[in-house]
């Protein structure tokens, strides 16, 4: 099977003795997320359309003064449906069709906010360092064809849509950005969040195409909760998560494209840790599959030229502020993860652990201001 193991969870279920499984899961995942009863129509549509459908729920304690704030999010991971040398417009249209059929199922499952994977309208071709045809996938965040497509979905299903694309910014000389467009359930474009941290690791040659984002840490007030988007490599930067949380994000999506050999052991840790540290929900989403390119490229390390970046291992999941998490989607298949959450859990966990109250941010603000000066003297105590 391409990509090997189907999922960590299926492996545990198969090999851990049944009498130990619940305890192993408690230690690995925290309190077990409740399995959602998804509509039969959704389950059969997912099967027909050949994608995995999973649903989980996180609970919060009842409160006297606040009603539960229940929201359902949908995380979509998918392979590119067509070979990378197919005409650009044909590839984009095929991806639109694939997402449309998954979002239709998300709607049957009552999803309020859906998020797609990083640069979802294209192959993750930045490894090649070639400009054409890949830059032709870039579109306006405000009124490009993909944004228009997502606006239709948002209106039709009364769903907030988070659409990470390669953005072409015509107002600034046609500059490219890696951006997520946030579309309200009314169909209006609420705004965009550009990728703050650009990888310079392995074959992730994204700095050839676009610069570090300049939109800061916007948080979008939607009918269903305040949300933010920390794009892919930003997940390795705790301050990036922190700033989205400082601006009030209750749910932080992390649309990604990352491969097994590089990051799979970090994947279950970083976004989950961010949920714990920031008293919020985090939703890391990864691509799935292996994408082949006609022209071979090298990694600049003396190794042989190759035709693919590696296997994108999927494994999208949701982590809750209390540190618990859902199982991941498959490592090899397209999937939709539907997760119900009560946003009251964010403040309940904050009141318990007090990380915001005990954070000593003023101390770090002062020290960081000093540390970034060119002639900073580190505080090292010597004998
Ligand atoms: N897309 C992207 O930023 N990938 C970098 C690799 C990683 O962060 O795991």
Tab-separated table of C-alpha atoms and ligand atoms in Angstrom:
chain	number	residue	atom	x	y	z
A	1	UNK	CA	0.000	0.000	0.000
A	2	UNK	CA	1.425	3.430	-0.988
A	3	UNK	CA	2.441	5.262	2.177
A	4	UNK	CA	2.520	2.041	4.279
A	5	UNK	CA	0.580	1.909	7.559
A	6	UNK	CA	-3.107	2.873	7.165
A	7	UNK	CA	-3.263	4.735	10.494
A	8	UNK	CA	-1.693	4.587	13.923
A	9	UNK	CA	-5.115	3.953	15.429
A	10	UNK	CA	-5.901	0.950	13.232
A	11	UNK	CA	-2.504	-0.481	14.198
A	12	UNK	CA	-3.182	0.025	17.929
A	13	UNK	CA	-6.668	-1.478	17.629
A	14	UNK	CA	-5.201	-4.497	15.895
A	15	UNK	CA	-2.247	-5.157	18.160
A	16	UNK	CA	-2.930	-3.850	21.690
A	17	UNK	CA	-4.672	-6.470	23.836
A	18	UNK	CA	-8.366	-5.474	24.163
A	19	UNK	CA	-8.122	-5.303	27.972
A	20	UNK	CA	-5.347	-2.671	27.716
A	21	UNK	CA	-6.629	-0.650	24.754
A	22	UNK	CA	-8.772	1.862	26.694
A	23	UNK	CA	-5.895	2.639	29.079
A	24	UNK	CA	-3.382	2.961	26.226
A	25	UNK	CA	-5.738	5.383	24.445
A	26	UNK	CA	-6.299	7.383	27.648
A	27	UNK	CA	-2.555	7.819	28.094
A	28	UNK	CA	-1.926	8.629	24.436
A	29	UNK	CA	-5.026	10.717	23.680
A	30	UNK	CA	-6.478	11.963	26.978
A	31	UNK	CA	-10.210	11.555	27.653
A	32	UNK	CA	-11.704	9.608	24.778
A	33	UNK	CA	-13.604	11.837	22.329
A	34	UNK	CA	-17.218	10.681	21.928
A	35	UNK	CA	-17.929	9.008	18.597
A	36	UNK	CA	-20.550	10.993	16.651
A	37	UNK	CA	-23.560	9.251	15.183
A	38	UNK	CA	-23.345	10.507	11.629
A	39	UNK	CA	-26.346	10.286	9.274
A	40	UNK	CA	-26.566	7.069	7.244
A	41	UNK	CA	-26.897	9.158	4.068
A	42	UNK	CA	-23.540	10.795	4.801
A	43	UNK	CA	-21.824	7.484	5.520
A	44	UNK	CA	-23.091	5.895	2.334
A	45	UNK	CA	-22.241	8.958	0.225
A	46	UNK	CA	-18.693	8.951	1.640
A	47	UNK	CA	-18.314	5.292	0.800
A	48	UNK	CA	-19.635	5.793	-2.734
A	49	UNK	CA	-17.352	8.785	-3.245
A	50	UNK	CA	-14.394	6.890	-1.862
A	51	UNK	CA	-13.400	8.909	1.176
A	52	UNK	CA	-13.169	8.151	4.872
A	53	UNK	CA	-15.756	9.812	7.117
A	54	UNK	CA	-15.182	9.990	10.868
A	55	UNK	CA	-16.977	11.979	13.541
A	56	UNK	CA	-16.101	12.782	17.159
A	57	UNK	CA	-17.369	15.098	19.873
A	58	UNK	CA	-15.737	16.951	22.793
A	59	UNK	CA	-17.850	17.823	25.831
A	60	UNK	CA	-17.752	20.783	28.217
A	61	UNK	CA	-19.360	21.026	31.660
A	62	UNK	CA	-22.775	22.717	31.818
A	63	UNK	CA	-22.575	26.321	33.065
A	64	UNK	CA	-25.243	28.434	34.794
A	65	UNK	CA	-24.718	31.712	32.955
A	66	UNK	CA	-23.608	30.627	29.508
A	67	UNK	CA	-25.415	28.304	27.188
A	68	UNK	CA	-23.290	25.627	25.502
A	69	UNK	CA	-21.690	26.963	22.320
A	70	UNK	CA	-21.767	23.908	20.119
A	71	UNK	CA	-20.070	24.041	16.743
A	72	UNK	CA	-19.211	21.374	14.189
A	73	UNK	CA	-16.017	21.705	12.191
A	74	UNK	CA	-15.077	19.687	9.107
A	75	UNK	CA	-11.467	18.957	8.161
A	76	UNK	CA	-10.876	17.809	4.576
A	77	UNK	CA	-7.760	15.963	3.396
A	78	UNK	CA	-7.439	14.843	-0.206
A	79	UNK	CA	-5.141	13.582	-2.921
A	80	UNK	CA	-4.818	15.496	-6.166
A	81	UNK	CA	-7.253	13.722	-8.515
A	82	UNK	CA	-5.265	14.214	-11.752
A	83	UNK	CA	-1.612	13.883	-12.790
A	84	UNK	CA	0.436	17.048	-12.240
A	85	UNK	CA	1.047	17.511	-15.988
A	86	UNK	CA	-2.677	17.831	-16.773
A	87	UNK	CA	-3.706	21.326	-17.972
A	88	UNK	CA	-3.916	23.790	-15.079
A	89	UNK	CA	-7.594	24.661	-15.547
A	90	UNK	CA	-8.519	20.980	-15.779
A	91	UNK	CA	-6.676	20.192	-12.524
A	92	UNK	CA	-8.379	23.089	-10.719
A	93	UNK	CA	-11.809	22.045	-12.004
A	94	UNK	CA	-11.222	18.448	-10.854
A	95	UNK	CA	-10.211	19.652	-7.390
A	96	UNK	CA	-13.297	21.868	-7.199
A	97	UNK	CA	-15.453	18.855	-8.097
A	98	UNK	CA	-13.760	16.653	-5.497
A	99	UNK	CA	-14.171	19.243	-2.752
A	100	UNK	CA	-17.770	19.881	-3.752
A	101	UNK	CA	-18.661	16.230	-3.245
A	102	UNK	CA	-16.925	16.130	0.149
A	103	UNK	CA	-18.483	19.413	1.332
A	104	UNK	CA	-21.909	18.122	0.367
A	105	UNK	CA	-21.380	15.285	2.841
A	106	UNK	CA	-20.058	17.753	5.440
A	107	UNK	CA	-23.339	19.639	5.083
A	108	UNK	CA	-25.356	16.446	5.679
A	109	UNK	CA	-23.271	16.024	8.861
A	110	UNK	CA	-24.228	19.521	10.054
A	111	UNK	CA	-20.758	21.032	9.680
A	112	UNK	CA	-20.681	24.787	10.426
A	113	UNK	CA	-17.052	25.541	9.521
A	114	UNK	CA	-15.062	23.617	6.933
A	115	UNK	CA	-11.332	23.923	6.236
A	116	UNK	CA	-9.363	22.483	3.312
A	117	UNK	CA	-5.679	21.559	3.096
A	118	UNK	CA	-2.874	24.019	2.282
A	119	UNK	CA	-2.837	25.250	-1.355
A	120	UNK	CA	-5.755	22.936	-2.013
A	121	UNK	CA	-6.336	23.946	-5.652
A	122	UNK	CA	-2.979	22.641	-6.898
A	123	UNK	CA	-0.279	20.023	-6.528
A	124	UNK	CA	2.262	21.019	-3.847
A	125	UNK	CA	4.711	21.793	-6.632
A	126	UNK	CA	7.032	24.187	-4.806
A	127	UNK	CA	9.566	21.379	-4.447
A	128	UNK	CA	10.320	21.687	-8.179
A	129	UNK	CA	11.531	25.322	-8.053
A	130	UNK	CA	9.994	25.728	-11.538
A	131	UNK	CA	7.813	28.790	-12.013
A	132	UNK	CA	5.597	27.618	-14.887
A	133	UNK	CA	3.065	26.186	-14.861
A	134	UNK	CA	2.755	26.285	-11.066
A	135	UNK	CA	2.415	30.065	-10.657
A	136	UNK	CA	-0.587	29.851	-12.978
A	137	UNK	CA	-2.510	28.249	-10.118
A	138	UNK	CA	-2.381	31.555	-8.181
A	139	UNK	CA	-5.664	33.439	-7.853
A	140	UNK	CA	-7.069	36.570	-6.274
A	141	UNK	CA	-8.146	35.952	-2.678
A	142	UNK	CA	-10.971	38.457	-3.077
A	143	UNK	CA	-12.576	37.471	-6.358
A	144	UNK	CA	-10.669	34.584	-7.939
A	145	UNK	CA	-12.600	31.590	-9.316
A	146	UNK	CA	-11.870	29.481	-6.232
A	147	UNK	CA	-13.109	32.166	-3.857
A	148	UNK	CA	-16.274	32.485	-5.972
A	149	UNK	CA	-16.679	28.713	-5.869
A	150	UNK	CA	-16.305	28.719	-2.066
A	151	UNK	CA	-18.750	31.610	-1.700
A	152	UNK	CA	-21.363	29.492	-3.460
A	153	UNK	CA	-20.660	26.564	-1.126
A	154	UNK	CA	-20.816	28.852	1.929
A	155	UNK	CA	-24.203	30.281	0.936
A	156	UNK	CA	-25.675	26.975	-0.175
A	157	UNK	CA	-24.746	25.161	3.042
A	158	UNK	CA	-24.755	28.076	5.537
A	159	UNK	CA	-21.140	27.105	6.275
A	160	UNK	CA	-18.009	29.137	6.978
A	161	UNK	CA	-15.359	28.057	4.444
A	162	UNK	CA	-11.611	28.318	5.070
A	163	UNK	CA	-9.921	28.094	1.685
A	164	UNK	CA	-6.096	28.013	1.642
A	165	UNK	CA	-4.816	28.954	-1.823
A	166	UNK	CA	-1.816	30.294	-3.673
A	167	UNK	CA	-2.805	33.973	-3.798
A	168	UNK	CA	-1.949	36.443	-6.553
A	169	UNK	CA	-2.086	39.973	-5.200
A	170	UNK	CA	-2.689	42.128	-8.296
A	171	UNK	CA	-2.721	45.377	-6.299
A	172	UNK	CA	0.907	44.793	-5.313
A	173	UNK	CA	2.470	43.945	-8.656
A	174	UNK	CA	1.011	40.466	-8.930
A	175	UNK	CA	2.886	39.275	-5.836
A	176	UNK	CA	2.313	35.687	-4.742
A	177	UNK	CA	1.368	34.698	-1.214
A	178	UNK	CA	0.409	31.507	0.544
A	179	UNK	CA	-2.921	32.575	2.022
A	180	UNK	CA	-6.117	31.259	3.552
A	181	UNK	CA	-9.325	33.011	2.535
A	182	UNK	CA	-12.062	32.999	5.160
A	183	UNK	CA	-15.576	33.125	3.772
A	184	UNK	CA	-18.524	33.764	6.052
A	185	UNK	CA	-21.609	31.543	5.990
A	186	UNK	CA	-23.353	34.542	4.390
A	187	UNK	CA	-21.042	34.102	1.393
A	188	UNK	CA	-19.090	37.317	2.090
A	189	UNK	CA	-15.293	37.218	2.076
A	190	UNK	CA	-14.388	38.005	5.699
A	191	UNK	CA	-10.675	38.357	4.968
A	192	UNK	CA	-7.457	36.441	4.538
A	193	UNK	CA	-4.550	35.232	6.619
A	194	UNK	CA	-1.154	34.850	4.964
A	195	UNK	CA	1.406	32.223	5.934
A	196	UNK	CA	3.766	33.825	8.427
A	197	UNK	CA	6.650	31.363	8.437
A	198	UNK	CA	8.037	29.991	5.181
A	199	UNK	CA	9.923	26.687	5.321
A	200	UNK	CA	13.532	26.344	4.305
A	201	UNK	CA	13.814	22.641	4.975
A	202	UNK	CA	14.291	19.656	2.683
A	203	UNK	CA	12.446	20.026	-0.633
A	204	UNK	CA	10.009	22.606	0.771
A	205	UNK	CA	11.386	25.299	-1.529
A	206	UNK	CA	8.513	27.704	-0.948
A	207	UNK	CA	10.760	30.727	-0.445
A	208	UNK	CA	11.345	30.599	-4.234
A	209	UNK	CA	7.701	31.589	-4.724
A	210	UNK	CA	6.513	33.847	-1.885
A	211	UNK	CA	7.624	35.812	1.139
A	212	UNK	CA	6.637	35.647	4.789
A	213	UNK	CA	3.046	36.885	5.163
A	214	UNK	CA	2.244	40.457	6.181
A	215	UNK	CA	-1.261	40.039	7.595
A	216	UNK	CA	-0.127	39.314	11.165
A	217	UNK	CA	-2.450	37.173	13.264
A	218	UNK	CA	-6.011	37.993	12.219
A	219	UNK	CA	-8.883	36.330	13.993
A	220	UNK	CA	-12.238	36.082	12.281
A	221	UNK	CA	-15.447	36.539	14.217
A	222	UNK	CA	-17.922	34.131	12.648
A	223	UNK	CA	-21.436	33.180	13.640
A	224	UNK	CA	-20.017	29.929	14.992
A	225	UNK	CA	-16.987	31.168	16.956
A	226	UNK	CA	-13.727	33.096	16.548
A	227	UNK	CA	-11.348	31.319	14.227
A	228	UNK	CA	-7.808	31.763	12.930
A	229	UNK	CA	-5.580	30.039	10.380
A	230	UNK	CA	-1.974	29.129	11.141
A	231	UNK	CA	-0.698	27.797	7.817
A	232	UNK	CA	1.516	24.683	7.835
A	233	UNK	CA	5.085	25.491	8.892
A	234	UNK	CA	3.705	28.091	11.326
A	235	UNK	CA	2.827	25.105	13.481
A	236	UNK	CA	6.485	24.793	14.541
A	237	UNK	CA	6.385	28.327	15.972
A	238	UNK	CA	4.768	28.529	19.411
A	239	UNK	CA	4.625	32.341	19.254
A	240	UNK	CA	2.572	32.144	16.073
A	241	UNK	CA	-0.086	30.061	17.835
A	242	UNK	CA	0.160	32.346	20.865
A	243	UNK	CA	-0.553	35.497	18.871
A	244	UNK	CA	-3.657	33.999	17.229
A	245	UNK	CA	-4.792	33.060	20.711
A	246	UNK	CA	-3.948	36.540	22.093
A	247	UNK	CA	-6.298	37.938	19.458
A	248	UNK	CA	-9.044	35.694	20.783
A	249	UNK	CA	-9.036	32.616	18.536
A	250	UNK	CA	-11.080	29.751	19.943
A	251	UNK	CA	-10.384	27.446	16.991
A	252	UNK	CA	-7.105	27.571	15.069
A	253	UNK	CA	-6.962	25.674	11.791
A	254	UNK	CA	-3.590	24.472	10.550
A	255	UNK	CA	-3.894	23.568	6.865
A	256	UNK	CA	-0.686	21.766	5.937
A	257	UNK	CA	1.301	19.847	3.371
A	258	UNK	CA	3.968	17.733	5.003
A	259	UNK	CA	5.672	14.407	4.465
A	260	UNK	CA	6.418	11.355	6.566
A	261	UNK	CA	10.185	11.358	6.507
A	262	UNK	CA	10.324	14.958	7.665
A	263	UNK	CA	7.629	15.593	10.239
A	264	UNK	CA	5.401	12.651	11.070
A	265	UNK	CA	6.737	12.267	14.605
A	266	UNK	CA	6.198	15.999	15.262
A	267	UNK	CA	2.661	15.999	13.829
A	268	UNK	CA	0.773	14.589	16.837
A	269	UNK	CA	2.661	16.836	19.254
A	270	UNK	CA	2.790	20.393	17.964
A	271	UNK	CA	-0.828	21.322	17.282
A	272	UNK	CA	-1.955	19.379	20.335
A	273	UNK	CA	0.544	21.196	22.486
A	274	UNK	CA	-0.704	24.499	21.031
A	275	UNK	CA	-4.284	23.596	22.036
A	276	UNK	CA	-3.102	22.934	25.578
A	277	UNK	CA	-0.838	25.987	25.861
A	278	UNK	CA	-3.411	28.392	24.434
A	279	UNK	CA	-6.679	27.006	25.853
A	280	UNK	CA	-8.195	26.601	22.383
A	281	UNK	CA	-9.066	23.949	19.797
A	282	UNK	CA	-6.541	23.261	17.059
A	283	UNK	CA	-7.260	21.533	13.754
A	284	UNK	CA	-4.198	20.313	11.825
A	285	UNK	CA	-5.010	19.097	8.299
A	286	UNK	CA	-2.512	17.373	6.032
A	287	UNK	CA	-2.552	16.412	2.377
A	288	UNK	CA	-2.531	12.779	1.451
A	289	UNK	CA	-0.791	10.776	-1.256
A	290	UNK	CA	2.332	11.135	-3.371
A	291	UNK	CA	2.482	13.704	-6.180
A	292	UNK	CA	4.732	12.968	-9.189
A	293	UNK	CA	6.422	15.557	-11.440
A	294	UNK	CA	7.629	14.977	-14.979
A	295	UNK	CA	10.883	16.873	-14.475
A	296	UNK	CA	13.180	15.484	-11.820
A	297	UNK	CA	14.530	17.870	-9.170
A	298	UNK	CA	17.348	17.592	-6.655
A	299	UNK	CA	17.452	18.404	-2.968
A	300	UNK	CA	20.786	20.197	-3.240
A	301	UNK	CA	22.364	17.593	-0.966
A	302	UNK	CA	24.353	15.572	-3.500
A	303	UNK	CA	21.574	12.954	-3.596
A	304	UNK	CA	19.913	11.650	-6.766
A	305	UNK	CA	17.341	13.724	-8.619
A	306	UNK	CA	13.787	12.540	-7.949
A	307	UNK	CA	10.220	13.037	-9.166
A	308	UNK	CA	8.251	13.423	-5.950
A	309	UNK	CA	8.433	15.282	-2.661
A	310	UNK	CA	7.526	12.224	-0.600
A	311	UNK	CA	4.355	10.778	0.886
A	312	UNK	CA	1.875	13.242	2.398
A	313	UNK	CA	0.597	11.247	5.354
A	314	UNK	CA	-2.855	12.770	5.982
A	315	UNK	CA	-3.600	12.017	9.679
A	316	UNK	CA	-5.695	15.168	10.160
A	317	UNK	CA	-7.075	15.470	13.699
A	318	UNK	CA	-8.540	17.898	16.237
A	319	UNK	CA	-7.018	18.673	19.638
A	320	UNK	CA	-9.004	20.168	22.500
A	321	UNK	CA	-7.845	22.661	25.152
A	322	UNK	CA	-7.846	19.933	27.816
A	323	UNK	CA	-5.187	18.062	25.824
A	324	UNK	CA	-7.471	15.329	24.533
A	325	UNK	CA	-7.594	14.688	20.802
A	326	UNK	CA	-9.477	12.751	18.185
A	327	UNK	CA	-7.900	9.853	16.362
A	328	UNK	CA	-6.342	10.889	13.073
A	329	UNK	CA	-7.812	10.297	9.646
A	330	UNK	CA	-6.122	7.774	7.386
A	331	UNK	CA	-2.479	8.121	6.283
A	332	UNK	CA	-3.389	7.067	2.749
A	333	UNK	CA	-6.974	7.990	1.870
A	334	UNK	CA	-9.036	11.089	1.262
A	335	UNK	CA	-11.143	11.945	4.286
A	336	UNK	CA	-13.546	14.191	6.123
A	337	UNK	CA	-13.255	14.540	9.881
A	338	UNK	CA	-16.350	16.006	11.526
A	339	UNK	CA	-15.819	17.236	15.067
A	340	UNK	CA	-18.390	18.692	17.398
A	341	UNK	CA	-17.067	20.909	20.158
A	342	UNK	CA	-18.482	23.082	22.903
A	343	UNK	CA	-16.416	26.262	22.807
A	344	UNK	CA	-17.179	26.836	26.503
A	345	UNK	CA	-14.440	24.288	27.121
A	346	UNK	CA	-11.799	26.928	26.233
A	347	UNK	CA	-12.613	29.174	29.198
A	348	UNK	CA	-13.275	26.231	31.498
A	349	UNK	CA	-9.778	24.872	30.885
A	350	UNK	CA	-8.311	28.380	31.131
A	351	UNK	CA	-9.946	28.818	34.554
A	352	UNK	CA	-8.497	25.470	35.638
A	353	UNK	CA	-4.907	25.794	34.386
A	354	UNK	CA	-4.573	29.592	34.160
A	355	UNK	CA	-1.861	29.604	31.504
A	356	UNK	CA	-2.962	33.021	30.265
A	357	UNK	CA	-3.062	34.423	33.809
A	358	UNK	CA	0.318	32.962	34.766
A	359	UNK	CA	1.980	33.593	31.384
A	360	UNK	CA	4.174	36.542	32.537
A	361	UNK	CA	3.937	37.971	29.041
A	362	UNK	CA	5.296	41.395	30.067
A	363	UNK	CA	8.511	39.731	31.263
A	364	UNK	CA	8.935	37.917	27.934
A	365	UNK	CA	7.936	41.006	25.914
A	366	UNK	CA	10.772	42.966	27.582
A	367	UNK	CA	13.298	40.156	27.254
A	368	UNK	CA	12.420	39.397	23.639
A	369	UNK	CA	12.775	43.070	22.784
A	370	UNK	CA	16.305	42.905	24.172
A	371	UNK	CA	17.126	39.547	22.589
A	372	UNK	CA	16.352	40.688	19.027
A	373	UNK	CA	18.785	43.620	19.235
A	374	UNK	CA	21.964	43.116	17.149
A	375	UNK	CA	24.284	43.575	20.126
A	376	UNK	CA	22.278	41.545	22.631
A	377	UNK	CA	24.370	40.002	25.401
A	378	UNK	CA	22.996	36.603	26.492
A	379	UNK	CA	22.583	36.129	30.250
A	380	UNK	CA	25.157	33.356	30.786
A	381	UNK	CA	26.526	32.857	34.237
A	382	UNK	CA	30.113	31.617	34.274
A	383	UNK	CA	32.356	30.416	37.036
B	1	LIG	N1	4.034	23.299	3.670
B	1	LIG	C1	4.977	23.454	4.570
B	1	LIG	O1	5.179	24.535	5.103
B	1	LIG	N2	5.704	22.351	4.856
B	1	LIG	C2	6.902	22.407	5.610
B	1	LIG	C3	7.175	21.140	6.280
B	1	LIG	C4	6.544	21.037	7.624
B	1	LIG	O2	6.281	22.050	8.267
B	1	LIG	O3	6.350	19.919	8.083
